[in-house]
Amino acid sequence: MGVTMNPKTDIEIAQHTKLVPIQKLIDDLDLLEDDVELYGKYKAKLSLNTLERLQDKKDGKIILVTAINPTPAGEGKSTVTVGLGQAFNLLNKKAIIAMREPSLGPTMGMKGGATGGGYSQVLPMEDINLHFTGDIHAITTANNALAAFIDNHIHQGNDLRIDPRRILWKRVLDLNDRALRNVTIGLGGVTNGMPREDHFDITVASEIMAILCLAKDIPDLRFRIARIVVGYSFEKMPISVADLGYEGALTLLLKDAIKPNLVQTMEHTPAIIHGGPFANIAHGCNSLIATKIAAKLGDYVVTEAGFGADLGAEKFLHIKARVGQFKPAAVVIVATIRALKMHGGVAKDELTNENVTALGKGIENLQKHIETIKAFGLPYVVAINKFVIDTENEVLTLLTWCNENDHPVSLTEVWEKGGKGGLQLAEMVINIIDNSQNNFTPLYNTKDSIKEKILEIARTVYGAKSVDYTTKAEKQIKEFEKFGWSTFPICMAKTQYSLSDSSQKLGRPRDFTVTIREFKPSIGAGFIVALTGEIMTMPGLPKKPAALNMNVTDKGQATGLY
Amino acid sequence: MGVTMNPKTDIEIAQHTKLVPIQKLIDDLDLLEDDVELYGKYKAKLSLNTLERLQDKKDGKIILVTAINPTPAGEGKSTVTVGLGQAFNLLNKKAIIAMREPSLGPTMGMKGGATGGGYSQVLPMEDINLHFTGDIHAITTANNALAAFIDNHIHQGNDLRIDPRRILWKRVLDLNDRALRNVTIGLGGVTNGMPREDHFDITVASEIMAILCLAKDIPDLRFRIARIVVGYSFEKMPISVADLGYEGALTLLLKDAIKPNLVQTMEHTPAIIHGGPFANIAHGCNSLIATKIAAKLGDYVVTEAGFGADLGAEKFLHIKARVGQFKPAAVVIVATIRALKMHGGVAKDELTNENVTALGKGIENLQKHIETIKAFGLPYVVAINKFVIDTENEVLTLLTWCNENDHPVSLTEVWEKGGKGGLQLAEMVINIIDNSQNNFTPLYNTKDSIKEKILEIARTVYGAKSVDYTTKAEKQIKEFEKFGWSTFPICMAKTQYSLSDSSQKLGRPRDFTVTIREFKPSIGAGFIVALTGEIMTMPGLPKKPAALNMNVTDKGQATGLY
């Protein structure tokens, strides 16, 4: 993610960086021996007891990094998050970064890793982008163990009368594998189970991932797992994990995955990397436990949420902040000139050419996201993530627009310069935290009806005119009300490329209607997913996957990761 | 596995044991800081450089622990392996244990863990039996990434002309899940891949697991992965991973999994737990690298191979020892009175009753395995793994038979007494190593034809009269000869319950014919699997899986594992 003209790749820059032993960070953070478990020399897991031990300590300020609607390459939100954390440290502020764990699927496929870029990366990037400390594998295992338990229950007599046609629970793999999107299982006769249709998602789309990221502690993890609705009986009544009796075993499988992981940035700023739910089918933020521990260990916590402010930030503020009962101190909205030009109508292959007119038009996308953050009552700074291809005229146009409209703005060069490239941004963030009003208020109350909640998000966050529901969705609302599920928050599943539910409508669409196609109850996680359009929960591989370039030296060093 | 009348369960005994920090073992073994990576306080990974650093050091003696044909509950081979290692330590001998990593499938299903039992366990048993250091998850990921690459290749134009009906490569999960044995994938139209039949195995049955356990170093790992045959083209020619171009990425995914794991027994004897290929479809031994490192670090290495001597030991001696170019120093043959009575015709629910006559008859099973080890030219000791239910008469009968026939024998009580219960066994093993002839010779030469190799195993190891081949198997032999695969060793896939290929034929069957149903080329691992009868490569769950009893305390401690 970031400048592409630099001769060094991310992995080359990363492998030329001298890491300090993680024990040094542990000591600097005043963590005790019982608070940590080392995973090699540069990774550690933090014990949940740390939170309990530090419960009376004042929390640090939580800064959310979000973005405009991205291009397929992303806007460098992770890079800005890491760079901003590093900048705080250069200002001698005790800052900690909290980020999501990357999924192997996109790493091996097209997108590359998700550990920042250039001189703003979290390290060791090879480990973090591959298996890391095994959290995602544990989630895959717990998810698929539950699937096996469900099919075994049906095979062994089906006391709960689970309807094989109404199973919601899917299997998962942490890979991009389109061939597993739609499968039939249980074939081959009586000894091989009950034949039925099934589907595989990528692991980060699993409800277990969302649960792990919202759980407060082990009892809460078990409570949420127990209430997962895996499907319906022949009598159309919900069947939960508690009905099956496996909440203990599934929680046991996650007993280490729930512990946050401590690593460092290239400038040795502490970073807690933990959990990584998809920002479409789930809420798209690192774990609540990671954010809470970071707030106990640092004076400033820099964290991010997936995709643009219409998806990640909305869910961070409505779901994660609500469960965690915390108030963010400020929001950073990342924009790139390249993406704003795209929102202004420039075709993908012409984004490298200067186009001030298109930029001026595309700015309305940024403007909408600023309005959204204002609607939540939060102070903000716009961070322009500078690319080498950006022209002076373009940069000036964007800065001028921000200044004329009183939007705090900073041109950041964290990819190229690390923390130094984000010093002004850090200073502005500190300034707005200290001197601006913070009237953080969620846009809806959970007691509002499902339709009221969705209308509020669609109008205020997306700028839509109205919301339509398919017949199926209408029917589901009635069912969910009957089951007592209507007081959960809403988790919108929508394209990340547009403020609307149509990926083609760039810029700032107006007068549009959002169509809710279907709902998915994520009762374990504690939200109702509202699906608009087709949401991809199992990506495919491109013709030439990134994996073709990956290798390892005879001494065991990774090559070709980026 | 072991005595069931003891009031304490394995996990209770384990959790009442005070572990020493793994750093203490590291120091005692004279390992350097660069040789190890800590995984928490009680686990460490050993760097492959350790082997290089110690290459001029003399190797320790390798002792193989094998068994008679087991009952479904197993004969306590792991328990004896751990107990024997502990006994060596009590005798002030520098001993190291090398064992396989348990698979989660059986742990959550029926069998329970595979970390020994009673006072002869490797610890921390909760970690080892669950995700451990993530090796098996890395293998699952590499296996399934390759499957995704194959299906993506077909979807994206199929330049290699892979015949979707002739794909050998299966997907895997480290779970017991019968519903995934036979599946159809790629359904749902053009964007979701090419529809085809597929199958899931349990991860420990993956060829990647066998490869990891036979690779000498990272270049050898990549070499073996590159030559995996994933299927055939429409022209019926083999297609390899090298043809697809993913050997680099797949090796990268295994760069940490190939490092052996150091833990400790209940008496703080060092144990290297690494790799765990099935003993039916694969060769059933811990990794060669683990055994090699153990031999550099200890004067005695106690290691095991899966199932009875007809399966695990045969493959240990013909496949692993050949690849590793080492000569075992001695063999321990574990027998239980319970299993010998079963071989003598006693029904499962009457095994708790004294039956000296049946025992006397069942001893012929033990006798055959002794003959096999003698045929390999190796010295041996029979270890009777004593259970509380064994009567004095029964024990005396077995001891007398061994003594009258000049078979070194020791009554061991390692489950109940730990190392102390295996002192005599350890002394006898040292004695036969020092004073017996060791004329170790493989029974066949790899240059022999496929049929010659199989006939030799069937006659000398199983006691069969002859070998039959199905028409399919005959056709495959011709094909394999054409592809140049006939000089690989044979990996027999056979029921573990009988010396024959029929699980019903207990004791010492004679005059039987072994039928080779089909071959499976494991070209990456470097052997040809010969399948007799139906071999289960994806177990199912019982009606009440062990997982129903598992849980975790609010403080994160495992319960209900056994």
PDB file of C-alpha atoms in Angstrom, chain B residues 68-69 310 339-345 358-375 401 405 407 457-465 494 497-512:
ATOM      1  CA  ILE B  68       1.696 -55.462  19.347  1.00  0.00           C
ATOM      2  CA  ASN B  69      -1.516 -54.991  17.346  1.00  0.00           C
ATOM      3  CA  ASP B 310       3.596 -54.355  11.455  1.00  0.00           C
ATOM      4  CA  ALA B 339      -4.757 -56.743  24.315  1.00  0.00           C
ATOM      5  CA  LEU B 340      -3.116 -60.169  24.366  1.00  0.00           C
ATOM      6  CA  LYS B 341      -6.300 -61.611  25.889  1.00  0.00           C
ATOM      7  CA  MET B 342      -8.253 -59.961  23.079  1.00  0.00           C
ATOM      8  CA  HIS B 343      -5.925 -61.601  20.573  1.00  0.00           C
ATOM      9  CA  GLY B 344      -6.648 -64.851  22.404  1.00  0.00           C
ATOM     10  CA  GLY B 345     -10.362 -64.501  21.676  1.00  0.00           C
ATOM     11  CA  ALA B 358      -6.802 -66.765  26.347  1.00  0.00           C
ATOM     12  CA  LEU B 359      -3.675 -64.843  27.300  1.00  0.00           C
ATOM     13  CA  GLY B 360      -1.524 -67.871  26.492  1.00  0.00           C
ATOM     14  CA  LYS B 361      -3.138 -68.136  23.098  1.00  0.00           C
ATOM     15  CA  GLY B 362      -2.964 -64.380  22.387  1.00  0.00           C
ATOM     16  CA  ILE B 363       0.776 -64.310  23.071  1.00  0.00           C
ATOM     17  CA  GLU B 364       1.311 -65.546  19.492  1.00  0.00           C
ATOM     18  CA  ASN B 365       0.589 -61.985  18.335  1.00  0.00           C
ATOM     19  CA  LEU B 366       3.511 -60.724  20.429  1.00  0.00           C
ATOM     20  CA  GLN B 367       5.636 -63.601  19.171  1.00  0.00           C
ATOM     21  CA  LYS B 368       5.097 -62.564  15.537  1.00  0.00           C
ATOM     22  CA  HIS B 369       6.176 -58.969  16.234  1.00  0.00           C
ATOM     23  CA  ILE B 370       9.288 -60.233  18.036  1.00  0.00           C
ATOM     24  CA  GLU B 371      10.113 -62.319  14.952  1.00  0.00           C
ATOM     25  CA  THR B 372       9.712 -59.237  12.773  1.00  0.00           C
ATOM     26  CA  ILE B 373      12.141 -57.165  14.828  1.00  0.00           C
ATOM     27  CA  LYS B 374      14.581 -60.101  14.790  1.00  0.00           C
ATOM     28  CA  ALA B 375      14.243 -60.256  10.987  1.00  0.00           C
ATOM     29  CA  TRP B 401       6.658 -67.278  28.430  1.00  0.00           C
ATOM     30  CA  ASN B 405      11.800 -68.233  25.132  1.00  0.00           C
ATOM     31  CA  HIS B 407      12.939 -62.740  25.175  1.00  0.00           C
ATOM     32  CA  ILE B 457       6.666 -56.987   3.773  1.00  0.00           C
ATOM     33  CA  ALA B 458       3.577 -59.195   3.556  1.00  0.00           C
ATOM     34  CA  ARG B 459       5.503 -62.433   4.118  1.00  0.00           C
ATOM     35  CA  THR B 460       8.117 -61.407   6.647  1.00  0.00           C
ATOM     36  CA  VAL B 461       6.238 -58.740   8.620  1.00  0.00           C
ATOM     37  CA  TYR B 462       2.594 -59.856   8.354  1.00  0.00           C
ATOM     38  CA  GLY B 463       3.178 -63.602   7.983  1.00  0.00           C
ATOM     39  CA  ALA B 464       1.045 -63.724   4.830  1.00  0.00           C
ATOM     40  CA  LYS B 465       1.153 -66.466   2.241  1.00  0.00           C
ATOM     41  CA  LYS B 494      -3.499 -51.500   6.388  1.00  0.00           C
ATOM     42  CA  TYR B 497      -5.948 -54.214  14.494  1.00  0.00           C
ATOM     43  CA  SER B 498      -4.681 -57.305  12.704  1.00  0.00           C
ATOM     44  CA  LEU B 499      -1.433 -58.585  11.248  1.00  0.00           C
ATOM     45  CA  SER B 500      -3.509 -59.265   8.147  1.00  0.00           C
ATOM     46  CA  ASP B 501      -5.497 -56.822   6.024  1.00  0.00           C
ATOM     47  CA  SER B 502      -8.727 -57.824   7.771  1.00  0.00           C
ATOM     48  CA  SER B 503      -9.412 -56.193  11.152  1.00  0.00           C
ATOM     49  CA  GLN B 504     -11.349 -59.268  12.297  1.00  0.00           C
ATOM     50  CA  LYS B 505      -8.367 -61.657  12.128  1.00  0.00           C
ATOM     51  CA  LEU B 506      -6.830 -61.276  15.589  1.00  0.00           C
ATOM     52  CA  GLY B 507      -3.991 -63.247  17.175  1.00  0.00           C
ATOM     53  CA  ARG B 508      -1.534 -64.570  14.604  1.00  0.00           C
ATOM     54  CA  PRO B 509      -3.361 -65.277  11.364  1.00  0.00           C
ATOM     55  CA  ARG B 510      -1.650 -67.707   8.961  1.00  0.00           C
ATOM     56  CA  ASP B 511      -2.056 -68.741   5.336  1.00  0.00           C
ATOM     57  CA  PHE B 512      -3.795 -65.510   4.402  1.00  0.00           C
TER      58      PHE B 512
END
